[in-house]
PDB file of C-alpha atoms in Angstrom:
ATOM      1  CA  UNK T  23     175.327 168.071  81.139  1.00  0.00           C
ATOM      2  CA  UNK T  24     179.032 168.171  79.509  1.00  0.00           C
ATOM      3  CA  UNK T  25     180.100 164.605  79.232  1.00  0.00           C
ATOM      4  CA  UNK T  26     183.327 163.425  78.961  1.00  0.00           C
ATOM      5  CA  UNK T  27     184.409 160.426  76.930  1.00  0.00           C
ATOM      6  CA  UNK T  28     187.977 158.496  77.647  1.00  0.00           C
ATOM      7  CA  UNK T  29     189.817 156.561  75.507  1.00  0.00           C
ATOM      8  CA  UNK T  30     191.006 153.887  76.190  1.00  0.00           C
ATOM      9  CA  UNK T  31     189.007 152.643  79.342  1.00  0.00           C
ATOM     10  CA  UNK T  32     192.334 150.026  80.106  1.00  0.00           C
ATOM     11  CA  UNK T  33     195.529 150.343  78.483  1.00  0.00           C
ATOM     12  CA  UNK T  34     198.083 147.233  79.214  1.00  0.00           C
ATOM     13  CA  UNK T  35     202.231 149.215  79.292  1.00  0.00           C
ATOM     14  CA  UNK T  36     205.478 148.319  79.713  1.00  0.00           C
ATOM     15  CA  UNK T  37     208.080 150.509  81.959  1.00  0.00           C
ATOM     16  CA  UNK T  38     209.283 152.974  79.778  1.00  0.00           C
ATOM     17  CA  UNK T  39     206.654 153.656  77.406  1.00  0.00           C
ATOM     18  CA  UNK T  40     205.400 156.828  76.172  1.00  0.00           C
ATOM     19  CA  UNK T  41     201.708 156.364  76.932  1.00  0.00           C
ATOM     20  CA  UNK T  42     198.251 158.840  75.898  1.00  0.00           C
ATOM     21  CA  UNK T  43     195.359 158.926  77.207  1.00  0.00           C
ATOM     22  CA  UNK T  44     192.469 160.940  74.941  1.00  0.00           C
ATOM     23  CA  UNK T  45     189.486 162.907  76.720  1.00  0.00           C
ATOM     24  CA  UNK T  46     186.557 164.285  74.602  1.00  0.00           C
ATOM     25  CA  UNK T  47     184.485 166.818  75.916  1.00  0.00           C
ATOM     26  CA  UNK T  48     180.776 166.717  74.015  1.00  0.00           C
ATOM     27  CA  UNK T  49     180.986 170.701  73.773  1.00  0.00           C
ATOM     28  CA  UNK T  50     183.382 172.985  73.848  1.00  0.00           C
ATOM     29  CA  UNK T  51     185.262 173.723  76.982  1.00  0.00           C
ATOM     30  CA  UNK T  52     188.172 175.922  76.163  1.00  0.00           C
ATOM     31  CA  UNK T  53     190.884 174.816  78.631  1.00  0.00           C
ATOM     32  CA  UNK T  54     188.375 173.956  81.662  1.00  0.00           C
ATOM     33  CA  UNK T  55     189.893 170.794  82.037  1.00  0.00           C
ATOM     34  CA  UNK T  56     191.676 169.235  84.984  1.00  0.00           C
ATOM     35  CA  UNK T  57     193.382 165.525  84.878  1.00  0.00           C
ATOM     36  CA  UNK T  58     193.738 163.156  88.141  1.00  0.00           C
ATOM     37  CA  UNK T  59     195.772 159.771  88.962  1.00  0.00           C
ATOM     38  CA  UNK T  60     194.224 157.551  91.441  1.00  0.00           C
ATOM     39  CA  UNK T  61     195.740 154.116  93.005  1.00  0.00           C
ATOM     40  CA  UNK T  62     193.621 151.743  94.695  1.00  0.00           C
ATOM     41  CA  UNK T  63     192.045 152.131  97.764  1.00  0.00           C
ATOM     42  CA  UNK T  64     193.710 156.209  97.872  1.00  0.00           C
ATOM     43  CA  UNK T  65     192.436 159.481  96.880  1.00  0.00           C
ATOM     44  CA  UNK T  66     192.622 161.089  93.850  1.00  0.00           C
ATOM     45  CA  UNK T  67     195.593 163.311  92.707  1.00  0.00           C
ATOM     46  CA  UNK T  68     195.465 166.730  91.237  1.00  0.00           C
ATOM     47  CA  UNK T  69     198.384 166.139  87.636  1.00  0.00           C
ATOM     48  CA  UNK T  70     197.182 168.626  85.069  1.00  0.00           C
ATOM     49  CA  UNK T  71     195.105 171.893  85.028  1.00  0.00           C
ATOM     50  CA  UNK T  72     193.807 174.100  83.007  1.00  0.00           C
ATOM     51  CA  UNK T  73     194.387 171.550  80.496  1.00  0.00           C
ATOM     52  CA  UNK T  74     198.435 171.864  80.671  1.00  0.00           C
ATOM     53  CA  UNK T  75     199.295 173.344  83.526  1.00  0.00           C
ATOM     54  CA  UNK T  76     201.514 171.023  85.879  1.00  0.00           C
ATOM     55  CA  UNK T  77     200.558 170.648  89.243  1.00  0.00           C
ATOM     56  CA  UNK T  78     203.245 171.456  91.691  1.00  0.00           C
ATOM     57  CA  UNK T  79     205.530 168.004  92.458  1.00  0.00           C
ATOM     58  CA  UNK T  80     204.310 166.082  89.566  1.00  0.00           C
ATOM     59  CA  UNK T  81     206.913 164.629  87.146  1.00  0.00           C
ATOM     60  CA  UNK T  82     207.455 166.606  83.965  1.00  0.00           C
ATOM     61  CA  UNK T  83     207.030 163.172  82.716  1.00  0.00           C
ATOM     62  CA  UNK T  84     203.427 163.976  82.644  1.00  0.00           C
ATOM     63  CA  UNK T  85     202.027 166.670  80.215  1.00  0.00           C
ATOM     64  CA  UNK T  86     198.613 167.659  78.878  1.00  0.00           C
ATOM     65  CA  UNK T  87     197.009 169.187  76.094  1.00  0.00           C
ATOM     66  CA  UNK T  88     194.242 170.540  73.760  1.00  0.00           C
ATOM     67  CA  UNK T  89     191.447 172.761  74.090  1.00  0.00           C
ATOM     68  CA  UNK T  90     187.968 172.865  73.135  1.00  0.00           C
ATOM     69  CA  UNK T  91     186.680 169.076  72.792  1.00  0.00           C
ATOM     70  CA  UNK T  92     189.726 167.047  72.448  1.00  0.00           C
ATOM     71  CA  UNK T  93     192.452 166.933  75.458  1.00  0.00           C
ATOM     72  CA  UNK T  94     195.355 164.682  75.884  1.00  0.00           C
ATOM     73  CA  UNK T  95     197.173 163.615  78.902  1.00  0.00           C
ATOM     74  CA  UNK T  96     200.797 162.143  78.045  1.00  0.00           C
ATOM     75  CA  UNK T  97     203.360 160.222  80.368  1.00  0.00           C
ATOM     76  CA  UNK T  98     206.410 160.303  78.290  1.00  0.00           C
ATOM     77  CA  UNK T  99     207.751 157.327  80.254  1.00  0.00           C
ATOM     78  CA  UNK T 100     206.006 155.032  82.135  1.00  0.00           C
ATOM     79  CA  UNK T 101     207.312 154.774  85.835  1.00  0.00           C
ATOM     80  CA  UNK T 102     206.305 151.904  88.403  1.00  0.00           C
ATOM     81  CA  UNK T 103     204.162 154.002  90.426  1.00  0.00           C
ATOM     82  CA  UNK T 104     202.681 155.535  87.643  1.00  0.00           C
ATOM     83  CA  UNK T 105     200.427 152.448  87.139  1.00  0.00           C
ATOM     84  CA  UNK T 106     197.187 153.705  88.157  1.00  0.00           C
ATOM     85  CA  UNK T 107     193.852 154.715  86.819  1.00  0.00           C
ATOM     86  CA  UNK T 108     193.322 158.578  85.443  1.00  0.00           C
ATOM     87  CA  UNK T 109     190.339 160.816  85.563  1.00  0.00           C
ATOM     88  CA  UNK T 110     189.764 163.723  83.559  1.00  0.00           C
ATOM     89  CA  UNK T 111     187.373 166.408  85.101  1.00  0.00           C
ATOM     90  CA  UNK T 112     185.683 169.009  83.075  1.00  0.00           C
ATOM     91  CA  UNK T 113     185.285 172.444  84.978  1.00  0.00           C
ATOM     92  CA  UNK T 114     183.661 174.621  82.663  1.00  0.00           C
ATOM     93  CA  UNK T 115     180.083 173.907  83.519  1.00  0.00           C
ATOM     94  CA  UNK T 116     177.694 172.643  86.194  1.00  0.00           C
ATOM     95  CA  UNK T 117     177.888 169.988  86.846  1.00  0.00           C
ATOM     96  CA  UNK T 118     180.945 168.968  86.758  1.00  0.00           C
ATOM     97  CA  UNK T 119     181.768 165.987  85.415  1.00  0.00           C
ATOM     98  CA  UNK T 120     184.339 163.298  85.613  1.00  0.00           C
ATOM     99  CA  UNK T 121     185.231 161.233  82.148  1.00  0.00           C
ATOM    100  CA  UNK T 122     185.057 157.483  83.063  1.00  0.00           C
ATOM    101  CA  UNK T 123     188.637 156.499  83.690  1.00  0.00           C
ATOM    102  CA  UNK T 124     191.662 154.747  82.020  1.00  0.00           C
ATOM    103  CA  UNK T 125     193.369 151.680  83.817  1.00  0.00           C
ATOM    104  CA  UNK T 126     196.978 151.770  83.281  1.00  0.00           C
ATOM    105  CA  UNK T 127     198.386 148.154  83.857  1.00  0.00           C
ATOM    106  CA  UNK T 128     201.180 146.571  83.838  1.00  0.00           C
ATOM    107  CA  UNK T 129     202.246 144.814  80.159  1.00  0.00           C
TER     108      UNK T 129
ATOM    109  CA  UNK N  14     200.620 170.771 104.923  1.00  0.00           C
ATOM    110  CA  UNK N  15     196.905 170.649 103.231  1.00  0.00           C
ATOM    111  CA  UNK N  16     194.866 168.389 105.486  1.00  0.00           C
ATOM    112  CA  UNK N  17     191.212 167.243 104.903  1.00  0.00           C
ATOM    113  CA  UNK N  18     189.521 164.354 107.110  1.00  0.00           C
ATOM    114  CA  UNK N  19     186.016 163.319 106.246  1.00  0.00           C
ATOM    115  CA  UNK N  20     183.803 161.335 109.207  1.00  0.00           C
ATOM    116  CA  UNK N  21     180.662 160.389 109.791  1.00  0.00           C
ATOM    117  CA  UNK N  22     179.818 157.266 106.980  1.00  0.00           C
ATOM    118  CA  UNK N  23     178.827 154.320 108.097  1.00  0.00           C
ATOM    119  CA  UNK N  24     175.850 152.057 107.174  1.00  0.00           C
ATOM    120  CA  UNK N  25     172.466 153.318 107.353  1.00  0.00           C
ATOM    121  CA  UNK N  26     168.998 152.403 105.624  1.00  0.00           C
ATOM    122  CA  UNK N  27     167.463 153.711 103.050  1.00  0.00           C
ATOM    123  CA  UNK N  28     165.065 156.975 103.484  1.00  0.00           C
ATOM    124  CA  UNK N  29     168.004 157.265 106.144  1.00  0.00           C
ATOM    125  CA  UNK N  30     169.832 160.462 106.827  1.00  0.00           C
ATOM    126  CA  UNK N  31     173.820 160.912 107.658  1.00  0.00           C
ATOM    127  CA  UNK N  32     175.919 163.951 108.280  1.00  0.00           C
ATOM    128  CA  UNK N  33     179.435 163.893 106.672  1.00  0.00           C
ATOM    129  CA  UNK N  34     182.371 166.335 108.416  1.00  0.00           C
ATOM    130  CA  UNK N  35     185.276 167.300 106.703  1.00  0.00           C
ATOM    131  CA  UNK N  36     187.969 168.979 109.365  1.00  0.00           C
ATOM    132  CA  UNK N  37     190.556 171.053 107.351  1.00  0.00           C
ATOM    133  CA  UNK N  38     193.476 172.195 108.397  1.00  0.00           C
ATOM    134  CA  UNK N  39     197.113 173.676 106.424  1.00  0.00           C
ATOM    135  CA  UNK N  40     195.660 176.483 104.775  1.00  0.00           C
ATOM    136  CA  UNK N  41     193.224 179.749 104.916  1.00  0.00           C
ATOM    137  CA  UNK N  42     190.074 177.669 105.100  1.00  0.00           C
ATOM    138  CA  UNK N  43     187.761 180.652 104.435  1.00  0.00           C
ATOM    139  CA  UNK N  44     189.281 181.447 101.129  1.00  0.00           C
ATOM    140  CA  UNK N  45     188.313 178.445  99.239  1.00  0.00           C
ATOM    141  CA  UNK N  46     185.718 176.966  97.520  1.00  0.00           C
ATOM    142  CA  UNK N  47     185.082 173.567  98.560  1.00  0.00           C
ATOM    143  CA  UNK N  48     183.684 170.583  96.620  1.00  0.00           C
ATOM    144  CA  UNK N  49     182.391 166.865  97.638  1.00  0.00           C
ATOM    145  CA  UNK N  50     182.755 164.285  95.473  1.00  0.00           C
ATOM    146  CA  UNK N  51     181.942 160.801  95.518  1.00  0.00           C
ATOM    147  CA  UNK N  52     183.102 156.842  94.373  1.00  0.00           C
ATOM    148  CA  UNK N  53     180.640 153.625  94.279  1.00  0.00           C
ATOM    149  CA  UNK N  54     182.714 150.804  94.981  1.00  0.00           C
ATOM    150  CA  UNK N  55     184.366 149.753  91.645  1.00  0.00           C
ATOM    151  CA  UNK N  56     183.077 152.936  89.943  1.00  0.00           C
ATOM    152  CA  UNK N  57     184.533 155.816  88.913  1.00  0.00           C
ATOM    153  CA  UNK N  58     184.545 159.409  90.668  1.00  0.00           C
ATOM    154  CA  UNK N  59     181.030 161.523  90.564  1.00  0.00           C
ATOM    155  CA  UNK N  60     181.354 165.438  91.667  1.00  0.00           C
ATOM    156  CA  UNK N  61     178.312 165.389  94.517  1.00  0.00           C
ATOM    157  CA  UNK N  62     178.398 169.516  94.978  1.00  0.00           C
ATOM    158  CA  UNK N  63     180.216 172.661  95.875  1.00  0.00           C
ATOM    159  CA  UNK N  64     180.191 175.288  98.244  1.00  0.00           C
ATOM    160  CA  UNK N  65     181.340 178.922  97.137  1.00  0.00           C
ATOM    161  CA  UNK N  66     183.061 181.092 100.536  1.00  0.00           C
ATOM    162  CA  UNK N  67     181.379 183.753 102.000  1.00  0.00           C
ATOM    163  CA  UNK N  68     182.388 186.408  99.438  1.00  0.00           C
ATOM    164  CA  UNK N  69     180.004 184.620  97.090  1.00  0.00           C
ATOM    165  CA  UNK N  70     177.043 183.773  99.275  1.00  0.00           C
ATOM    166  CA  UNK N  71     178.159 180.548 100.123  1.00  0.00           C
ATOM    167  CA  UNK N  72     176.526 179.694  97.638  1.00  0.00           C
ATOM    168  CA  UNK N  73     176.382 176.093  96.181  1.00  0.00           C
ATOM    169  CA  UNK N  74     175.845 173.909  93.164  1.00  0.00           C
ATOM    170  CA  UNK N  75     174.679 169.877  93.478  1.00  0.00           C
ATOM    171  CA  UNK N  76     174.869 167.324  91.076  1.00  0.00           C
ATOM    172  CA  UNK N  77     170.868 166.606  90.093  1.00  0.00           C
ATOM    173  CA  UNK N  78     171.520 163.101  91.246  1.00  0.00           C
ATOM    174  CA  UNK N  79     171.722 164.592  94.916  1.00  0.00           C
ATOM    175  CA  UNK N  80     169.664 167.858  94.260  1.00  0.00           C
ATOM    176  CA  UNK N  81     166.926 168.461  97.106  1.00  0.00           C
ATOM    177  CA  UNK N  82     168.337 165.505  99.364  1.00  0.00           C
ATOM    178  CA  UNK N  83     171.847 166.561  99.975  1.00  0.00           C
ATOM    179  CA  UNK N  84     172.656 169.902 101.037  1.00  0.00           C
ATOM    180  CA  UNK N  85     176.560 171.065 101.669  1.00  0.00           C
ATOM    181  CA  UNK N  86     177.064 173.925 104.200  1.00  0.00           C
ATOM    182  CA  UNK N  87     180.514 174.875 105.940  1.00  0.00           C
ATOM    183  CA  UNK N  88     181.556 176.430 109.508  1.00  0.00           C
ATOM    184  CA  UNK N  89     185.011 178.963 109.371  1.00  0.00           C
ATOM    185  CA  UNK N  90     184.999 179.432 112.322  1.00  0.00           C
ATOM    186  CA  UNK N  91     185.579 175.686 112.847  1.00  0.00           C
ATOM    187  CA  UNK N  92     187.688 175.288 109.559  1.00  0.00           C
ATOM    188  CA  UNK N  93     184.707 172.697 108.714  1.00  0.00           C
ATOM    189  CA  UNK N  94     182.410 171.299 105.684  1.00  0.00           C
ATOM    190  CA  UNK N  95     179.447 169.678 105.817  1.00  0.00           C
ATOM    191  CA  UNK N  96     177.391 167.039 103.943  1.00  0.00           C
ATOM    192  CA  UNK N  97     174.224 166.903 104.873  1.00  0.00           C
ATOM    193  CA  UNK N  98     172.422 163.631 103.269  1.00  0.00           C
ATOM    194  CA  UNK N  99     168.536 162.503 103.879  1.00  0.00           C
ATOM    195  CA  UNK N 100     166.278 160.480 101.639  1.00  0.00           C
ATOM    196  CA  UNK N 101     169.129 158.321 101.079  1.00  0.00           C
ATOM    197  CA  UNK N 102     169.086 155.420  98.226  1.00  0.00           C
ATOM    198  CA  UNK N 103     171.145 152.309  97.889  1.00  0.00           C
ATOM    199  CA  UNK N 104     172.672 153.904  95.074  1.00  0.00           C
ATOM    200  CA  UNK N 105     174.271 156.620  97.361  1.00  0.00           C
ATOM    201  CA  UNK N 106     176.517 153.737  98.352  1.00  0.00           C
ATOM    202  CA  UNK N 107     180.485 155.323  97.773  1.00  0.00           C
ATOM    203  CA  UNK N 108     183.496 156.257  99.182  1.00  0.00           C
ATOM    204  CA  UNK N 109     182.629 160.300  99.935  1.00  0.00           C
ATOM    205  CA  UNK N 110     185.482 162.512  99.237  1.00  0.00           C
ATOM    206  CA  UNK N 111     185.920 166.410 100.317  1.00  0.00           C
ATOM    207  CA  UNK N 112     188.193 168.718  98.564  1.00  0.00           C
ATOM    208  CA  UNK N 113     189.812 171.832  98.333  1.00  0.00           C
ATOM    209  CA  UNK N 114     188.692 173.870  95.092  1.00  0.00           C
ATOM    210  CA  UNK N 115     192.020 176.150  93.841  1.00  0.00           C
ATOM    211  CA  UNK N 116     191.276 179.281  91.796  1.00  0.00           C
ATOM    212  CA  UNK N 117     193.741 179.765  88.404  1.00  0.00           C
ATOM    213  CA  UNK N 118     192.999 180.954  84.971  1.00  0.00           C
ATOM    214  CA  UNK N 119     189.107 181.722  85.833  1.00  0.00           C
ATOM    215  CA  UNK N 120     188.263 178.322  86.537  1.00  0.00           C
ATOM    216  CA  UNK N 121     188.291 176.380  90.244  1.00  0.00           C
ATOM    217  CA  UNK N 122     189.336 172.857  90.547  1.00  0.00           C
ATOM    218  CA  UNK N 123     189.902 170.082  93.094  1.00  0.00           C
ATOM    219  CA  UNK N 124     193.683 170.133  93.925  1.00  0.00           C
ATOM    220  CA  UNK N 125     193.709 168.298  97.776  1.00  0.00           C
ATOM    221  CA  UNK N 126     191.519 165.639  98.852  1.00  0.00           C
ATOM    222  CA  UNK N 127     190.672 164.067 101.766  1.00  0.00           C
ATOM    223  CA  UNK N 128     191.153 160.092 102.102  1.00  0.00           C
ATOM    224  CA  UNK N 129     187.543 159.598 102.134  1.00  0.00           C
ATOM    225  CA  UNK N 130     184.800 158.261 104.227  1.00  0.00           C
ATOM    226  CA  UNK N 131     182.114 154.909 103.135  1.00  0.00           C
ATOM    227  CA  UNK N 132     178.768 155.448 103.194  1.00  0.00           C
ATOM    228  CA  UNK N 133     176.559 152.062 102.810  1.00  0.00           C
ATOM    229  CA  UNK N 134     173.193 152.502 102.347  1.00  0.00           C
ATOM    230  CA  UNK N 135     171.845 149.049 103.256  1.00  0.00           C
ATOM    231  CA  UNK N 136     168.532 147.696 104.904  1.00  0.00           C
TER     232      UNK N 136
END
């Protein structure tokens, strides 16, 4: 199985800042990556696929890249709501898997 | 408006079976693939399986934590998906989400999800 290492597991922000979260595939995955916010007690949300692509409605605030191993997901400035945790999801192989999820809190 | 509503959890014993629903509704049911994935309470998110549409066999893929005691079938005529669970452990103890898989650039994803449905497994 592909599995996906995040970095970091909590990150402590302020409003405003430019924040990155790092996903490392442990084999290649070309762009087979999709990227998810979740708040408590709600479902996930679809941000990113295909490693960069923007979901439709998401803030441009949020941006992804890479390819292969190493993918970023960006907020360029933290927002209230954007306090949350984030999943990336490889797609590339069976199973899928799910890296195990940064915790964005409030600095 | 994509809609998805799970039923069915509840608390049941282990070597207990449950039968999770998924109702959809907003969109061409039929033309997607459709996924299940799962949450332990306080853990993070675990892809369960996938269900291909009827152009592909419905065929479907399971996580090997589930293989051979889950099975995932669907009904379009109903706009429905199904998780069938038996055998089941304490560790199958989550929040059980459905979701939509969208086709782009070769590759399908999760883009809506349900707002899930607990399943305790509990004696």
């Amino acid at each position: 199985d592909i599995q996906l290492t995040q970095s970091p597991s909590f990150l402590s922000a302020s409003v405003g800042d430019r924040v990155t979260i790092t996903c490392r595939a442990s084999q290649g995955i070309s762009s087979s990556l999709a990227w998810y916010q979740q708040k408590p007690g709600k479902a996930p949300k679809l941000l990113i696929y295909t490693a960069s692509t923007l979901h439709s409605g998401v803030p441009s605030a949020f941006s992804g890249s890479g390819s292969g191993t190493e993918f970023t997901l960006t907020i360029s400035s933290l927002q209230p709501e954007d306090f949350a945790t984030y999943y990336c999801l490889q797609l590339n192989t069976y199973p899928l898997t799910f890296g195990g999820g940064t915790k964005v809190e409030i600095k | 408006e994509v809609q998805l509503v799970e039923s069915g959890g509840g608390l049941v014993q282990p070597g207990g079976s449950l039968r999770l629903s998924c109702a959809a509704s907003g969109f061409t049911f039929s033309d997607h693939y459709m996924d299940w994935v799962r949450q332990a309470p306080g853990k993070g998110l675990e892809w369960v399986g996938r269900i291909r549409k009827n152009a592909n066999s419905y065929t479907t893929e399971h996580a090997a934590s589930v293989k051979g005691r889950f099975t995932i079938s669907r009904d379009d005529s109903k706009n429905s998906l199904y998780l069938q669970m038996n055998s089941l452990k304490t560790e199958d103890t989550a929040v059980y989400y459905c979701a939509r898989a969208k086709y782009d650039s070769r590759v399908f994803f999760p883009d809506y999800w349900g707002q899930g449905t607990l399943v305790t497994v509990s004696s």
